[in-house]
CSV table of C-alpha atoms in Angstrom, one decimal:
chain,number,residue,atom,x,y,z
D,1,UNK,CA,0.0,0.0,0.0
D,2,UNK,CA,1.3,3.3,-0.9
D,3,UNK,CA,3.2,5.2,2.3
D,4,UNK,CA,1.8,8.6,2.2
D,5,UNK,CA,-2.2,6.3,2.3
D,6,UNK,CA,-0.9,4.2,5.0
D,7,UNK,CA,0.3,7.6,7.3
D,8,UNK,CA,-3.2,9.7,6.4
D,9,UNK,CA,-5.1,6.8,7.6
D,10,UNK,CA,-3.2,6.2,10.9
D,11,UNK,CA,-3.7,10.0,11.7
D,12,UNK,CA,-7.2,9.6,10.9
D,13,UNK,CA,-7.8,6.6,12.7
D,14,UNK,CA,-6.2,6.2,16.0
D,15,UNK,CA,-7.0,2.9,16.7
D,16,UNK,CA,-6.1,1.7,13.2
D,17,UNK,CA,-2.9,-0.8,14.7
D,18,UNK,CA,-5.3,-2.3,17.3
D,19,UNK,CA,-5.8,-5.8,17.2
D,20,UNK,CA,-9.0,-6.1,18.3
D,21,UNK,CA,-10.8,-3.1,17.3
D,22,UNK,CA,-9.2,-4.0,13.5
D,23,UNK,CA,-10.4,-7.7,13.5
D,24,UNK,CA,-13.9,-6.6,14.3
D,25,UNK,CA,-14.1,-3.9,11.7
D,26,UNK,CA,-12.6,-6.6,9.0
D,27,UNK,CA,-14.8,-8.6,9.5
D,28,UNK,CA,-18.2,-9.7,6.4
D,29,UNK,CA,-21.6,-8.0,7.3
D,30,UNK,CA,-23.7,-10.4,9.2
D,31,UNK,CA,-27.1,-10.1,10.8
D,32,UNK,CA,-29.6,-6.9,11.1
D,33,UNK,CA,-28.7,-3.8,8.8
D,34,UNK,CA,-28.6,-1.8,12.4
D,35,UNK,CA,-26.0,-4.9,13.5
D,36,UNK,CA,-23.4,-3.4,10.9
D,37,UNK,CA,-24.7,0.0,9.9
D,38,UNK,CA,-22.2,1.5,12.3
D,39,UNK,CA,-19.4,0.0,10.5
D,40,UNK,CA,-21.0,0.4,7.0
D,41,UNK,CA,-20.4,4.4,8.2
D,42,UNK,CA,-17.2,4.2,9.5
D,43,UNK,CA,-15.9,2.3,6.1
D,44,UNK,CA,-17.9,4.9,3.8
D,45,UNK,CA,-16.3,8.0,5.7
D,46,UNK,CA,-13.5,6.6,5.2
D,47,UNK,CA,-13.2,5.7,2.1
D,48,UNK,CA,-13.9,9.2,1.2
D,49,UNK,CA,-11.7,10.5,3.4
D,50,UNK,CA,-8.7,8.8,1.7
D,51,UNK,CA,-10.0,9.4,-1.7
D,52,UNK,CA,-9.9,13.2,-1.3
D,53,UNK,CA,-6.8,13.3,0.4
D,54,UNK,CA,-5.1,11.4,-2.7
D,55,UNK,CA,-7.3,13.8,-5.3
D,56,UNK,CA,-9.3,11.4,-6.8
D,57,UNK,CA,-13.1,10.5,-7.3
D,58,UNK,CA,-12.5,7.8,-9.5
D,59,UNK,CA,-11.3,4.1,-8.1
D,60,UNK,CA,-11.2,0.9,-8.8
D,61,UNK,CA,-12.8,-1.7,-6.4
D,62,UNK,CA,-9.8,-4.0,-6.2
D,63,UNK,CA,-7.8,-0.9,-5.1
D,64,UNK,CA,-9.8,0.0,-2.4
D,65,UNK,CA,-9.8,-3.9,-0.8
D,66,UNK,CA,-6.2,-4.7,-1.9
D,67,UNK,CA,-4.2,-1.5,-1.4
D,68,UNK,CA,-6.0,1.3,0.3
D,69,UNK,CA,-6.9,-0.9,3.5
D,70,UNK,CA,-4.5,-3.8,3.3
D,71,UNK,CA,-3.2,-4.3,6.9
D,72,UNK,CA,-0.3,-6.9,6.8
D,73,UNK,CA,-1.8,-9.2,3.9
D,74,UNK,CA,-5.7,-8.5,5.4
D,75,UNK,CA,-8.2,-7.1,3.3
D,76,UNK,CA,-11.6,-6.1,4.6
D,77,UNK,CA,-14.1,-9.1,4.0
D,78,UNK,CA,-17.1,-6.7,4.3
D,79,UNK,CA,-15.8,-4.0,1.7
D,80,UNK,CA,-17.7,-5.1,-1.2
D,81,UNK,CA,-20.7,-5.2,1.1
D,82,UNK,CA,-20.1,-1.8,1.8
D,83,UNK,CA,-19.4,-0.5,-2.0
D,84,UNK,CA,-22.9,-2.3,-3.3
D,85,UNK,CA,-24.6,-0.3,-0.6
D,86,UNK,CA,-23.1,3.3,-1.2
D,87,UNK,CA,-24.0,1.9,-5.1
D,88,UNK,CA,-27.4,1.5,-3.8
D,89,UNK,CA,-28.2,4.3,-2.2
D,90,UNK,CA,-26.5,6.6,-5.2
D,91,UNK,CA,-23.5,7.7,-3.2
D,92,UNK,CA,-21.6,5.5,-6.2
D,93,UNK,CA,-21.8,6.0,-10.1
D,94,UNK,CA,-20.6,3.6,-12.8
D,95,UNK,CA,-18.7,5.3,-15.3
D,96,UNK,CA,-21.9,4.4,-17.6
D,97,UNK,CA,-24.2,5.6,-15.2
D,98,UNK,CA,-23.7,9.2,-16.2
D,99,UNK,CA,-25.1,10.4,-19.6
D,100,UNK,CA,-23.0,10.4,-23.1
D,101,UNK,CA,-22.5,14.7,-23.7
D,102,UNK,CA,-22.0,14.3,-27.5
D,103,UNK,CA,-25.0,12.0,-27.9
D,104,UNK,CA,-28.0,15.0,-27.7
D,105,UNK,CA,-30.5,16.2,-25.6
D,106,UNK,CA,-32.7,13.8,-26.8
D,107,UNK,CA,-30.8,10.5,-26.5
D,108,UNK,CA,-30.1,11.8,-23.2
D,109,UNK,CA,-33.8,12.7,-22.3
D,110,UNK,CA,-35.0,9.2,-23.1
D,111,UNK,CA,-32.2,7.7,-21.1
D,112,UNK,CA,-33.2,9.4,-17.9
D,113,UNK,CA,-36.8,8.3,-19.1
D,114,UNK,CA,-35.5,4.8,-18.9
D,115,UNK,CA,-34.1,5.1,-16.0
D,116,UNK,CA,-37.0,6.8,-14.2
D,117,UNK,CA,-39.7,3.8,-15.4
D,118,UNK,CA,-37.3,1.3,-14.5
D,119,UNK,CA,-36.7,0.2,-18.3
D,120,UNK,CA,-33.0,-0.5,-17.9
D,121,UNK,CA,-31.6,-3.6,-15.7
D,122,UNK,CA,-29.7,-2.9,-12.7
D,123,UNK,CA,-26.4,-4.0,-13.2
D,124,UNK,CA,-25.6,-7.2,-10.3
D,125,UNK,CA,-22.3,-7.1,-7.8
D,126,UNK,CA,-20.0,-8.7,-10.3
D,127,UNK,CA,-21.1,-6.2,-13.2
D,128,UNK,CA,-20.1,-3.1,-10.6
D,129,UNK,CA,-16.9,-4.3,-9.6
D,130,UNK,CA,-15.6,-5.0,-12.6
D,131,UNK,CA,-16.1,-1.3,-13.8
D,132,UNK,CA,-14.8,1.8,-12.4
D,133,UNK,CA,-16.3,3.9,-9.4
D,134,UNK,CA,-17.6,7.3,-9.6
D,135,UNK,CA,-17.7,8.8,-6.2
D,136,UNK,CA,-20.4,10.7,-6.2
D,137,UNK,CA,-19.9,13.2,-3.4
D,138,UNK,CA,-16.3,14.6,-4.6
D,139,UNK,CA,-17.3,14.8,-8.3
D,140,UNK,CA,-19.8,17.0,-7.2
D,141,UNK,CA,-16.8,19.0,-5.8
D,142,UNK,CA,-14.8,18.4,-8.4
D,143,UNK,CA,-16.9,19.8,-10.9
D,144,UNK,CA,-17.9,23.0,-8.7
D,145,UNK,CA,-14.1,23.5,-8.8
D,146,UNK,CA,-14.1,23.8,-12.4
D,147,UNK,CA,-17.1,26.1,-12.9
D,148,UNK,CA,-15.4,28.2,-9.9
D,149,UNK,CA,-11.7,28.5,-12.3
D,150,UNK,CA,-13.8,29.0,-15.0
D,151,UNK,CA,-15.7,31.9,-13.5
D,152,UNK,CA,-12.6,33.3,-12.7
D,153,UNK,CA,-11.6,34.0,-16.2
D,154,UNK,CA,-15.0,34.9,-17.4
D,155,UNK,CA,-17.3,37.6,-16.3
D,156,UNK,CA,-20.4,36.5,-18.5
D,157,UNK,CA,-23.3,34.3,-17.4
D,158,UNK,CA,-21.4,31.0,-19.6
D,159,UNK,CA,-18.2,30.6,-21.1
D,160,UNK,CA,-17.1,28.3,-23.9
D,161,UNK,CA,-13.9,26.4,-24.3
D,162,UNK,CA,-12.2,23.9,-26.1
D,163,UNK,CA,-12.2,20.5,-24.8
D,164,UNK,CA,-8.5,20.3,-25.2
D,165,UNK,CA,-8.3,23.0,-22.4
D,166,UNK,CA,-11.5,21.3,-20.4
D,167,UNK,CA,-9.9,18.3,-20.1
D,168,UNK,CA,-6.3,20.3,-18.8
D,169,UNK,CA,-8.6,22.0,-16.6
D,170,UNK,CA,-10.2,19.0,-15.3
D,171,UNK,CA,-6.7,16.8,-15.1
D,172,UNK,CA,-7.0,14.3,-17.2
D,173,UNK,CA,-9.8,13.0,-20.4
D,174,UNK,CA,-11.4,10.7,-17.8
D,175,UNK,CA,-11.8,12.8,-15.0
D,176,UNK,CA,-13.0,15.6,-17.9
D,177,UNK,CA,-15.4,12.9,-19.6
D,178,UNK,CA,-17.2,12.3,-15.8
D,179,UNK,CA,-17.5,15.9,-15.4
D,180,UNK,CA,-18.8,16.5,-18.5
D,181,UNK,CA,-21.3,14.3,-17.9
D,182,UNK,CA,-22.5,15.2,-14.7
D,183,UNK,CA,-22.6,18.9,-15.3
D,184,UNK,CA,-24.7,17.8,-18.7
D,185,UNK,CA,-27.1,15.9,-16.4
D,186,UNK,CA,-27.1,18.5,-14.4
D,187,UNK,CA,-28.2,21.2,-17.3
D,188,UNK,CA,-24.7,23.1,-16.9
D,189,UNK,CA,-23.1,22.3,-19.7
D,190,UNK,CA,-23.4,21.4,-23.2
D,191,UNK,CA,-21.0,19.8,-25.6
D,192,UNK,CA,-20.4,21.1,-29.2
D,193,UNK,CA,-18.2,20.6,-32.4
D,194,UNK,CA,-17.6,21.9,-35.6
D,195,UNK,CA,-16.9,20.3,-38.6
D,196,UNK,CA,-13.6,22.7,-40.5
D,197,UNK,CA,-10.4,21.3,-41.6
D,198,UNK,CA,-10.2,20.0,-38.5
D,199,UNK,CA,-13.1,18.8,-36.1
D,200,UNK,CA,-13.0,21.1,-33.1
D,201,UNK,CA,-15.0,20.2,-30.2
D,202,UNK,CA,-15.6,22.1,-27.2
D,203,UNK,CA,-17.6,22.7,-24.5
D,204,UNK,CA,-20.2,25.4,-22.9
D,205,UNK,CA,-20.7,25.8,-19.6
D,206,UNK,CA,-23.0,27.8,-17.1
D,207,UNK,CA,-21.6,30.0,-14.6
D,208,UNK,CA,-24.6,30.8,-12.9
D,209,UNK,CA,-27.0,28.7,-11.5
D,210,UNK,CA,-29.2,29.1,-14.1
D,211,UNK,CA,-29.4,26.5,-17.5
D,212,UNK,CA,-27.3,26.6,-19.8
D,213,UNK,CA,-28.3,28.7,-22.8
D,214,UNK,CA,-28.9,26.0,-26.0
D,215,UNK,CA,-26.1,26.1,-29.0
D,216,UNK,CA,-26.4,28.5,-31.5
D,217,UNK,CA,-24.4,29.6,-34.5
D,218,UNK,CA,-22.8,32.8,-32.3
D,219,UNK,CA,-21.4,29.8,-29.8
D,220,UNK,CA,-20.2,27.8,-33.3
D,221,UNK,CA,-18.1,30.8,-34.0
D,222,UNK,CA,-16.7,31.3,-31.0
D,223,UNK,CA,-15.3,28.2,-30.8
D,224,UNK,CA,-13.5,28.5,-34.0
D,225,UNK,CA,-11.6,31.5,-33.0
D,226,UNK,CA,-11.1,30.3,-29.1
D,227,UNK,CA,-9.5,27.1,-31.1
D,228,UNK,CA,-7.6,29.4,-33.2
D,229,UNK,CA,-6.4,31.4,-30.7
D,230,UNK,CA,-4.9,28.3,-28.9
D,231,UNK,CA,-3.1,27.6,-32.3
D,232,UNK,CA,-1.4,30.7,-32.8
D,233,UNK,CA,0.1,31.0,-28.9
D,234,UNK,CA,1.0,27.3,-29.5
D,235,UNK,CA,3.0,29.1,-32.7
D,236,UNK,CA,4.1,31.6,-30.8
D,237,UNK,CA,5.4,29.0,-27.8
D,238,UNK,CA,7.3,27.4,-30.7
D,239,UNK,CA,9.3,30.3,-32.5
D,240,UNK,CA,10.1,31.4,-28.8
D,241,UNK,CA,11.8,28.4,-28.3
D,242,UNK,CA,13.4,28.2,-32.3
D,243,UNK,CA,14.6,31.3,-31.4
D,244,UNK,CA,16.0,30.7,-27.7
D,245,UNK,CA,18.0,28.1,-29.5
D,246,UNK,CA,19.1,30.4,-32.6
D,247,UNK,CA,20.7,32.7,-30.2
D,248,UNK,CA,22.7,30.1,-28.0
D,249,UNK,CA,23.8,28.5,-31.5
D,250,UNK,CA,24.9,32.1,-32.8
D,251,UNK,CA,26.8,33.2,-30.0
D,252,UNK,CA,28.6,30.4,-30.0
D,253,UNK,CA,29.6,30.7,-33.2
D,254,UNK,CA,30.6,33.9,-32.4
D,255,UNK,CA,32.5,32.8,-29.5
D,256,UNK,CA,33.9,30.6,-31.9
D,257,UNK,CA,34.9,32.8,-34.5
D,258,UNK,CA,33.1,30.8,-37.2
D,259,UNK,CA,31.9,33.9,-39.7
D,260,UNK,CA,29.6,31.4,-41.7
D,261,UNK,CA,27.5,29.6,-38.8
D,262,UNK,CA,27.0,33.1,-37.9
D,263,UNK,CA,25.7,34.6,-40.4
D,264,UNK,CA,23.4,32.0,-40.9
D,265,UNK,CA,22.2,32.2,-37.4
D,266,UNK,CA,21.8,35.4,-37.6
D,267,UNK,CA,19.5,35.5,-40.9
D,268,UNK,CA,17.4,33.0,-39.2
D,269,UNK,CA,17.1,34.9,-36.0
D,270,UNK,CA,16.0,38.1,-38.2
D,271,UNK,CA,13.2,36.0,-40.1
D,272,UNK,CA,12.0,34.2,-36.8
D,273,UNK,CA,11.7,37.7,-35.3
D,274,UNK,CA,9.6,38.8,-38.8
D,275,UNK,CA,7.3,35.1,-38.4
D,276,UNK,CA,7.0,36.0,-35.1
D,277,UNK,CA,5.8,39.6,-35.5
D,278,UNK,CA,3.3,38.0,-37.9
D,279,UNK,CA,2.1,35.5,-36.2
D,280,UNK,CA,1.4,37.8,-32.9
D,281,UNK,CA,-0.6,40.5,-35.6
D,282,UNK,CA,-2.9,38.0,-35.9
D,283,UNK,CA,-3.3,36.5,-33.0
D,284,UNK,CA,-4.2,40.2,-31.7
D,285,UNK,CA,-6.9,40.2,-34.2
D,286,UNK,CA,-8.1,37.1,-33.4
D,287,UNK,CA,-8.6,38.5,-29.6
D,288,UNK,CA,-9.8,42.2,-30.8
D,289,UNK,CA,-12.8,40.0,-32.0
D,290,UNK,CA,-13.4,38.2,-29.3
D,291,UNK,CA,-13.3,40.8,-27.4
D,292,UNK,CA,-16.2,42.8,-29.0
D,293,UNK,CA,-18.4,39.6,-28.5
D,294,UNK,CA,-17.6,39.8,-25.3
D,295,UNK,CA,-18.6,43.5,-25.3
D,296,UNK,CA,-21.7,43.0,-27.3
D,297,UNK,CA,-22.7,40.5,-24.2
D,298,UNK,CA,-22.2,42.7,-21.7
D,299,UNK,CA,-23.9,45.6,-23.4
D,300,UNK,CA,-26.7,43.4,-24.1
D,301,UNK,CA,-26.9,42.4,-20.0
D,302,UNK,CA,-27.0,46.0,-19.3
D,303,UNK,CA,-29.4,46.7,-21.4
D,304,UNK,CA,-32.1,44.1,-19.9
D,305,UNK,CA,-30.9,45.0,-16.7
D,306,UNK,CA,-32.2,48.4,-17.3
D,307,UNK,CA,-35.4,46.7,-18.9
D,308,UNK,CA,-35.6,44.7,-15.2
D,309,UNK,CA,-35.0,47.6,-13.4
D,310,UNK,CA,-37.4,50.3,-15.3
D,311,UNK,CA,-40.1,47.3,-15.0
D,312,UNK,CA,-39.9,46.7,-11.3
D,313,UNK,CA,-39.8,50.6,-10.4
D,314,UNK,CA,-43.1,50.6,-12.7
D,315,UNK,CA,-44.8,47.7,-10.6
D,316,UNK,CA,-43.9,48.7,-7.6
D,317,UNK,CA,-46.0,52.5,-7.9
D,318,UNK,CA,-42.4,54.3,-7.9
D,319,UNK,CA,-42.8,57.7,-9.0
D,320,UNK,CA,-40.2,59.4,-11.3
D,321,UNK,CA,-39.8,62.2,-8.7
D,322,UNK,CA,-38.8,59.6,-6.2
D,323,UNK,CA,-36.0,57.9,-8.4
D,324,UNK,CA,-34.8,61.8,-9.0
D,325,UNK,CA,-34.9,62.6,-4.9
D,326,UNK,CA,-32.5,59.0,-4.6
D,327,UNK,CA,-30.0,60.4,-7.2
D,328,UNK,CA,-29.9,63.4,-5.5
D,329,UNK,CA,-29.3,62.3,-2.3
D,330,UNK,CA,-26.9,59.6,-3.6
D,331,UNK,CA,-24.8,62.6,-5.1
D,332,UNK,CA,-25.1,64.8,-2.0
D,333,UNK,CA,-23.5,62.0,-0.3
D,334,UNK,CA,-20.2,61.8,-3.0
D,335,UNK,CA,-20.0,65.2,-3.0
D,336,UNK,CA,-19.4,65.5,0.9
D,337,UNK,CA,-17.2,62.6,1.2
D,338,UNK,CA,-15.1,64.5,-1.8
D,339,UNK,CA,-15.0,67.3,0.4
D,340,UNK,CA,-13.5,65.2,3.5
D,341,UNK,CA,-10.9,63.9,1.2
D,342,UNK,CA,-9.7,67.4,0.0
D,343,UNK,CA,-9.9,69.0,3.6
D,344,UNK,CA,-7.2,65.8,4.6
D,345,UNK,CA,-5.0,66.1,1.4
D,346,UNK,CA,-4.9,69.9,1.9
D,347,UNK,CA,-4.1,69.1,5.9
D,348,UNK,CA,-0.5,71.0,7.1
D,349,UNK,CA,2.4,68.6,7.3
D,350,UNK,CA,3.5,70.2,10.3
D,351,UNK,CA,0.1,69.6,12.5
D,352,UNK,CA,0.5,65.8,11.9
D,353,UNK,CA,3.9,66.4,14.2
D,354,UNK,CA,6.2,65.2,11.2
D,355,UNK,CA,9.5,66.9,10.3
D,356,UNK,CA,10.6,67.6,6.8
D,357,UNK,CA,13.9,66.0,7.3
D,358,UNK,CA,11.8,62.9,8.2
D,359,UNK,CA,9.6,62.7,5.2
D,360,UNK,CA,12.9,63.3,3.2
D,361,UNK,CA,14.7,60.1,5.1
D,362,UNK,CA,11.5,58.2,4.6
D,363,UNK,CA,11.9,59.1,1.1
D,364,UNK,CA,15.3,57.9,0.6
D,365,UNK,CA,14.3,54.2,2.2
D,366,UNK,CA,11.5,54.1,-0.3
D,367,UNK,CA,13.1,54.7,-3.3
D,368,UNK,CA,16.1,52.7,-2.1
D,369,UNK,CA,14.0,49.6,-1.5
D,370,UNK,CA,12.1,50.5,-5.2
D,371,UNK,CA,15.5,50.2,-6.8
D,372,UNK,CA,16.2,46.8,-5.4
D,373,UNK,CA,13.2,45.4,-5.9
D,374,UNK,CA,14.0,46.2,-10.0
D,375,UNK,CA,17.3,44.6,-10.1
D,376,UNK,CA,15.7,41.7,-8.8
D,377,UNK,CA,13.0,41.6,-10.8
D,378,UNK,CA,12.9,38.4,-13.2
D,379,UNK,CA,13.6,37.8,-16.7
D,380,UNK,CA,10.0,37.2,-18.7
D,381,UNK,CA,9.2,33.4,-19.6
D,382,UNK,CA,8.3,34.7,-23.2
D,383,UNK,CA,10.2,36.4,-25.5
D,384,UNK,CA,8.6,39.6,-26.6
D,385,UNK,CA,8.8,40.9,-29.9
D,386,UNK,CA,11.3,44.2,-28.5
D,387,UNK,CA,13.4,41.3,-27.2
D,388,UNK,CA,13.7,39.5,-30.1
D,389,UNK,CA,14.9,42.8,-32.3
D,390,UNK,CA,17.0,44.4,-29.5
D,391,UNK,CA,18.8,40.5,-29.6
D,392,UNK,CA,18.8,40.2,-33.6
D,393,UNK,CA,20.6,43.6,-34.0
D,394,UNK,CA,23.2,43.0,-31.6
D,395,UNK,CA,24.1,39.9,-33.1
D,396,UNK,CA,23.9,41.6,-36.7
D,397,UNK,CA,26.1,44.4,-35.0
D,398,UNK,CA,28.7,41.8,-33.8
D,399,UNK,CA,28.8,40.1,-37.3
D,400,UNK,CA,29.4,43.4,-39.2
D,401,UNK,CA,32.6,43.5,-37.0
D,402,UNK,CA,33.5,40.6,-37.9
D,403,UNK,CA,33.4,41.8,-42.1
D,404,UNK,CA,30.5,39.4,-42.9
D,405,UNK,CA,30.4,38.3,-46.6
D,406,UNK,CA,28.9,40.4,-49.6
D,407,UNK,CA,25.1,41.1,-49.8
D,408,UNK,CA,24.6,39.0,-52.7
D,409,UNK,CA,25.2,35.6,-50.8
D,410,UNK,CA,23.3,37.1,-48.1
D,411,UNK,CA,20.1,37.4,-50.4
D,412,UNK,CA,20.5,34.3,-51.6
D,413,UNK,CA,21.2,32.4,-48.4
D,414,UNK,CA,18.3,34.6,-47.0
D,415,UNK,CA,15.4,33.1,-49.3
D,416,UNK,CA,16.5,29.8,-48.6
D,417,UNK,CA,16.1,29.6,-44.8
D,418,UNK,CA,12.7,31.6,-44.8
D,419,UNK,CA,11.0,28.1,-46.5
D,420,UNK,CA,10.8,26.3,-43.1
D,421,UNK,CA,9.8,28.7,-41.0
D,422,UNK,CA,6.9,30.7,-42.7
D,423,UNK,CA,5.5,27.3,-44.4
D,424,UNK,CA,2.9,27.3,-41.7
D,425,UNK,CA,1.5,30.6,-41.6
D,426,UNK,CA,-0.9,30.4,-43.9
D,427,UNK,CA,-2.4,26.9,-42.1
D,428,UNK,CA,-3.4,30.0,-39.2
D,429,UNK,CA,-6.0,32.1,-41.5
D,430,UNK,CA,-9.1,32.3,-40.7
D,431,UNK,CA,-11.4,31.9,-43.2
D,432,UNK,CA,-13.2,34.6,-44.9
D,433,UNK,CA,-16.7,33.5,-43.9
């Protein structure tokens, strides 16, 4: 049994090493469901105790008897018992328990339909452990985690994303698959795909309480340029690090006093920087749009806000001359707390019992400290485009000292090398429509 499993469960159960106390809890369920219920508890709690404190809601019934609760070579006879119960009363899913997201609303309408009039057969004790546990109880949590991160990068009522970042988000394609389907079951998300070059899929999710709004062609859209805005900072990612290794290999050669493996480093440095400079241009456009959607849904929020708000004031008998006495007193109120703010700025320096020459020393500590904390402060991870030119031209500066070979070859040499790395641009267009 893994160490760190055995130590969480000895701190969370004293009495774990006791002889006694462990032979009675190993032991099969016998008698009276209030003759074991106690222990039924205690195993359950447990169970879920360990499970969250190793990050997982999906197990494997073999490694809960045989390596979570192994205790010298002895397994719990009664923890099979105590997994077909938590089955039974729904604390347990089956991985095929939860609904398939890409099937439909329909297909998965007339599956909770069958379930509901009893249509499908209950699976029997050797059918659930030879499949995979859901724990019901932490994918709940699980899946509020990932609406909460979500929600943290989105400020509209849902949010769409690709499944290549849901399932990065979620930690893993079957941890994202069981979340997907519970927040589908749920009526918090919905799964969609598009049919381009490639097939993109994605998924849109509710970060309210409230449904899920139903696909349309807007969402469709979306997706496309989300996807292709993914694309284009992978790009990016990978002329950083073309680059990165350009510049060791040129000042080397520099180092080395080798003119041609200089020059060619060089040329390819100056036409990464230009596929670079490219390739950020458009991923800027690519973000100026979505940004406008983004505007165009909060503008649209605003506006039914106003709608609620003008609505309410209307059935609730609130007169216009009311509202205007509110706004009045509301600005009476900014207007005197501007006034308390000015009457401290413009407060003497010498009735707060402060010297000059201590302001002045205070002064010097600041700025001293402010100067430190810039020389400290770290190199970027990515390689802006400034970078890139600032390190291209002293390279090119260092190779004209060096008396570099005629333009001529240069031109030539220079056509040659800009195959490889602008071949995939044009892969990164969106398309006119």
């Amino acid at each position: 049994m893994n160490s760190s499993v055995v130590e969480f469960i000895r701190r969370e159960v004293p009495d774990w090493d006791d002889e006694v106390v462990a032979t009675s809890r190993f032991k099969a369920f016998s008698g009276q469901r209030s003759d074991w219920e106690p222990k039924f508890l205690f195993w359950k709690d447990l169970i879920l105790r360990v499970a969250r404190h190793l990050g997982v809601f999906i197990i494997h019934a073999s490694e809960v008897k045989h390596n979570w609760f192994n205790r010298g070579g002895l397994t719990p006879l009664c923890i099979e018992d105590v997994l077909v119960e938590m089955y039974n009363t729904g604390e347990i899913l089956r991985t095929g328990d939860l609904g398939d997201p890409t099937s439909g609303r329909l297909s998965q309408l007339f599956r909770r339909m069958s379930h509901l009039m009893g249509i499908l057969r209950s699976p029997t004790p050797k059918e659930i452990f030879e499949d995979r546990f859901i724990l019901k109880t932490l994918l709940q949590e699980r899946a509020a985690e990932v609406v909460m991160l979500l929600s943290e990068n989105h400020w509209t009522s849902f949010c769409i994303v690709t499944m290549e970042k849901f399932h990065r988000i979620c930690k893993g394609s079957s941890e994202a698959s069981a979340i997907l389907g519970y927040l589908s079951d749920c009526g918090k998300a919905l799964y969609l795909s598009i049919n381009k070059k490639d097939l993109i899929e994605g998924v849109k999710v509710s970060l309210v309480p409230a449904v899920v709004p139903s696909i349309s062609s807007l969402d469709c859209d979306v997706l496309h340029l989300i996807w292709t805005t993914e694309k284009l900072q992978q790009q990016l990612d990978a002329i950083d690090q073309r680059y990165e290794m350009l510049r060791k290999s040129a000042l080397t050669s520099l180092k080395s006093r080798d003119k041609k493996a200089a020059i060619r480093y060089a040329r390819q440095l100056r036409l990464t920087t230009e596929s670079r400079e490219k390739c950020a241009s458009l991923l800027n456009r690519v973000e100026e749009i979505l940004s406008v959607i983004a505007n165009a849904e909060s503008t649209k929020k605003v506006s039914e806000a106003i709608q609620i708000g003008a609505r309410a004031i209307k059935e609730n008998g609130v007169s216009v001359e009311e509202v205007q006495l509110c706004l009045q007193e509301l600005d009476e109120s900014v207007t005197s707390q501007k006034l308390v703010e000015e009457a401290l700025e413009s407060t003497a320096l010498e009735q707060t019992g402060v010297e000059d020459g201590d302001v002045e020393e205070e002064f010097k500590k600041l700025e001293l400290e402010l100067a430190n904390e810039t020389q400290q402060i770290a190199v970027p991870e990515k390689i802006t485009v400034s970078d890139l030119t600032a390190t291209t031209e002293s390279l090119s500066n260092a190779l004209l000292n060096l008396k570099l070979v005629d333009s001529a070859e240069t031109e030539a040499e220079n056509q040659e090398s800009a195959l490889p790395v602008s071949n995939n641009l044009p892969n990164l267009m969106l398309d006119a429509a």
